[in-house]
Tab-separated table of C-alpha atoms and ligand atoms in Angstrom:
chain	number	residue	atom	x	y	z
A	105	MET	CA	93.893	114.515	63.527
A	106	THR	CA	97.396	115.618	65.570
A	107	ASP	CA	98.665	113.361	68.197
A	108	VAL	CA	99.355	115.676	71.530
A	109	GLN	CA	101.532	113.209	73.911
A	110	PRO	CA	101.772	114.673	77.457
A	111	ARG	CA	105.053	116.427	78.168
A	112	ILE	CA	107.199	115.403	81.009
A	113	LEU	CA	109.836	118.138	81.908
A	114	VAL	CA	113.154	116.624	83.869
A	115	ILE	CA	115.204	119.137	85.087
A	116	HIS	CA	118.504	118.414	86.071
A	117	GLY	CA	120.081	120.548	88.889
A	118	PRO	CA	124.265	122.081	89.009
A	119	ASN	CA	127.489	119.840	88.230
A	120	LEU	CA	124.983	117.163	86.368
A	121	ASN	CA	126.116	118.654	83.189
A	122	LEU	CA	129.849	116.629	84.339
A	123	LEU	CA	128.313	113.210	84.549
A	124	GLY	CA	130.349	110.370	83.445
A	125	GLN	CA	133.658	112.631	84.453
A	126	ARG	CA	132.971	113.725	88.074
A	127	GLU	CA	133.697	111.421	90.591
A	128	PRO	CA	132.897	108.170	88.763
A	129	HIS	CA	132.877	106.376	91.586
A	130	VAL	CA	129.967	108.082	93.170
A	131	TYR	CA	128.362	109.003	89.769
A	132	GLY	CA	129.033	105.863	87.617
A	133	ALA	CA	130.412	106.464	83.800
A	134	THR	CA	126.812	107.113	82.118
A	135	THR	CA	126.923	110.964	80.535
A	136	LEU	CA	123.884	113.030	81.203
A	137	GLU	CA	123.465	112.756	76.961
A	138	GLU	CA	123.170	109.199	77.392
A	139	ILE	CA	120.685	109.399	80.840
A	140	ASN	CA	118.545	112.036	78.143
A	141	ARG	CA	118.885	109.193	75.499
A	142	ARG	CA	117.321	106.823	77.746
A	143	LEU	CA	114.804	108.670	78.921
A	144	LEU	CA	113.907	109.924	75.417
A	145	GLU	CA	113.284	106.915	73.961
A	146	LYS	CA	111.502	105.436	77.018
A	147	ALA	CA	109.209	108.370	76.329
A	148	GLU	CA	108.303	107.422	72.814
A	149	ARG	CA	107.385	103.715	73.698
A	150	LEU	CA	105.301	105.344	76.702
A	151	LYS	CA	103.740	107.737	74.210
A	152	LEU	CA	104.720	110.873	76.532
A	153	ALA	CA	106.993	114.065	75.248
A	154	VAL	CA	110.088	114.739	77.693
A	155	GLU	CA	112.125	118.133	77.475
A	156	PRO	CA	115.924	117.578	79.445
A	157	LEU	CA	117.072	121.089	80.922
A	158	GLN	CA	120.070	121.472	82.456
A	159	THR	CA	121.440	124.383	85.157
A	160	ASN	CA	123.918	125.319	87.172
A	161	HIS	CA	122.186	128.505	88.510
A	162	GLU	CA	119.118	128.749	90.728
A	163	GLY	CA	116.937	130.851	89.697
A	164	VAL	CA	116.749	129.345	85.490
A	165	MET	CA	115.682	126.394	87.824
A	166	VAL	CA	113.274	127.805	89.780
A	167	GLU	CA	111.542	129.546	86.407
A	168	ALA	CA	111.554	126.222	84.677
A	169	ILE	CA	109.968	124.740	87.617
A	170	GLN	CA	107.241	128.075	87.335
A	171	LYS	CA	106.878	127.663	83.894
A	172	ALA	CA	105.825	123.700	83.900
A	173	VAL	CA	102.848	124.723	86.110
A	174	THR	CA	100.987	125.025	82.494
A	175	GLY	CA	101.201	122.552	79.458
A	176	TYR	CA	102.999	119.829	81.740
A	177	ALA	CA	102.098	116.805	83.121
A	178	GLY	CA	105.020	115.951	84.962
A	179	ILE	CA	108.507	117.129	86.478
A	180	ILE	CA	111.380	114.547	87.177
A	181	ILE	CA	114.392	116.467	88.571
A	182	ASN	CA	117.226	116.080	90.277
A	183	PRO	CA	117.547	119.535	92.027
A	184	ALA	CA	121.482	118.030	92.929
A	185	ALA	CA	122.936	120.076	95.726
A	186	PHE	CA	120.278	122.783	95.829
A	187	SER	CA	117.873	119.466	97.675
A	188	HIS	CA	119.732	120.192	100.271
A	189	TYR	CA	119.665	124.125	100.782
A	190	SER	CA	117.070	125.580	98.442
A	191	ILE	CA	113.868	127.038	99.535
A	192	ALA	CA	113.554	128.881	96.751
A	193	VAL	CA	113.310	125.348	94.633
A	194	ARG	CA	111.508	123.573	97.368
A	195	ASP	CA	108.971	126.422	96.982
A	196	ALA	CA	108.593	126.200	93.275
A	197	LEU	CA	108.201	122.598	93.389
A	198	ALA	CA	105.320	123.114	96.462
A	199	ALA	CA	103.501	125.601	94.041
A	200	VAL	CA	103.538	122.901	91.102
A	201	PRO	CA	99.889	120.853	90.643
A	202	VAL	CA	101.249	117.568	88.531
A	203	PRO	CA	103.623	114.735	89.772
A	204	VAL	CA	106.857	115.959	90.809
A	205	ILE	CA	109.732	113.105	91.110
A	206	GLU	CA	113.076	113.751	92.732
A	207	VAL	CA	115.393	111.758	91.435
A	208	HIS	CA	118.959	111.301	92.649
A	209	LEU	CA	121.480	108.874	90.920
A	210	SER	CA	123.726	108.320	94.427
A	211	ASN	CA	121.768	107.346	97.722
A	212	ILE	CA	121.874	110.346	99.461
A	213	HIS	CA	121.226	108.697	102.787
A	214	GLY	CA	124.070	106.890	102.946
A	215	ARG	CA	126.273	109.392	102.297
A	216	GLU	CA	128.079	112.819	104.138
A	217	GLU	CA	125.527	113.943	106.962
A	218	PHE	CA	124.485	117.191	105.221
A	219	ARG	CA	123.285	115.682	102.223
A	220	ARG	CA	121.074	112.746	103.980
A	221	HIS	CA	118.565	115.543	104.479
A	222	SER	CA	116.194	116.910	101.383
A	223	VAL	CA	114.152	120.458	101.990
A	224	THR	CA	112.622	119.464	98.483
A	225	ALA	CA	111.814	115.944	98.985
A	226	PRO	CA	108.868	116.576	101.723
A	227	VAL	CA	106.795	118.581	99.016
A	228	VAL	CA	107.380	115.658	95.951
A	229	LYS	CA	105.425	113.230	95.342
A	230	GLY	CA	107.951	110.667	95.877
A	231	CYS	CA	112.003	110.351	95.874
A	232	ILE	CA	114.547	107.774	93.581
A	233	THR	CA	117.995	108.157	95.374
A	234	GLY	CA	120.766	105.729	95.001
A	235	LEU	CA	119.611	103.580	91.356
A	236	GLY	CA	121.927	105.570	89.542
A	237	PRO	CA	120.471	106.562	85.499
A	238	SER	CA	117.615	103.945	86.243
A	239	GLY	CA	116.149	106.164	88.927
A	240	TYR	CA	115.051	108.041	85.685
A	241	LEU	CA	113.629	105.688	84.032
A	242	LEU	CA	111.224	104.406	86.781
A	243	ALA	CA	110.413	107.850	87.424
A	244	LEU	CA	109.167	107.777	83.815
A	245	GLU	CA	107.154	105.051	84.249
A	246	ALA	CA	105.483	106.342	87.633
A	247	ILE	CA	104.396	109.116	85.905
A	248	ALA	CA	103.016	107.240	83.266
A	249	ARG	CA	100.945	104.611	85.423
A	250	MET	CA	100.100	107.330	87.322
A	251	MET	CA	98.477	109.522	84.456
A	252	ASP	CA	96.715	105.858	83.041
A	253	GLY	CA	95.263	105.712	86.795
A	254	ARG	CA	97.422	102.248	87.545
A	255	ASP	CA	98.882	103.910	90.417
A	256	SER	CA	96.475	106.256	91.933
A	257	ILE	CA	97.833	107.351	95.516
B	1711	DQA	C1	123.368	114.190	93.676
B	1711	DQA	C2	123.372	114.052	95.356
B	1711	DQA	C3	123.784	115.219	95.869
B	1711	DQA	O1	123.971	115.466	96.900
B	1711	DQA	C4	124.901	116.271	95.242
B	1711	DQA	O2	125.258	117.450	95.213
B	1711	DQA	C5	124.844	116.046	93.502
B	1711	DQA	C6	123.875	115.385	93.031
B	1711	DQA	C7	123.096	112.833	93.053
B	1711	DQA	O3	121.909	112.163	91.651
B	1711	DQA	O4	123.403	111.437	93.846
B	1711	DQA	O5	125.095	117.042	92.575
B	1711	DQA	O6	121.733	115.147	93.547
């Protein structure tokens, strides 16, 4: 018997490939590779299959979200700068029937004015902002809890 694990797409947006070297006073010292490693480790415990993707391109992000409409149980996304202005990413997320959790490493509400508004936040299930790499792990945990009915909202 094959044990098919629910798939969770994790999308990291522009410049997040530079984590670890990029403004460490804002985003910390943890690399994207390390964040993905922690996610994969936690997913194994939760019996989920995490598929991480990083892109610096808006169209690639839109297409990845569109593909996730079938075959995925949830999406974790840090749209990075696109959060603040991409209606294309927002519309793609709005079309997805599975739970989407938006994550930001920094607290966008405590930063520059232009970062305080997310155009994508209103169409996702929930947002985690300011908790650093833990935000991704908490998002994964939340999706697992929603899937097994422990958190029904
Ligand atoms: C970010 C916050 C955004 O404002 C910024 O453009 C990023 C990263 C975060 O994770 O804190 O690239 O999404």
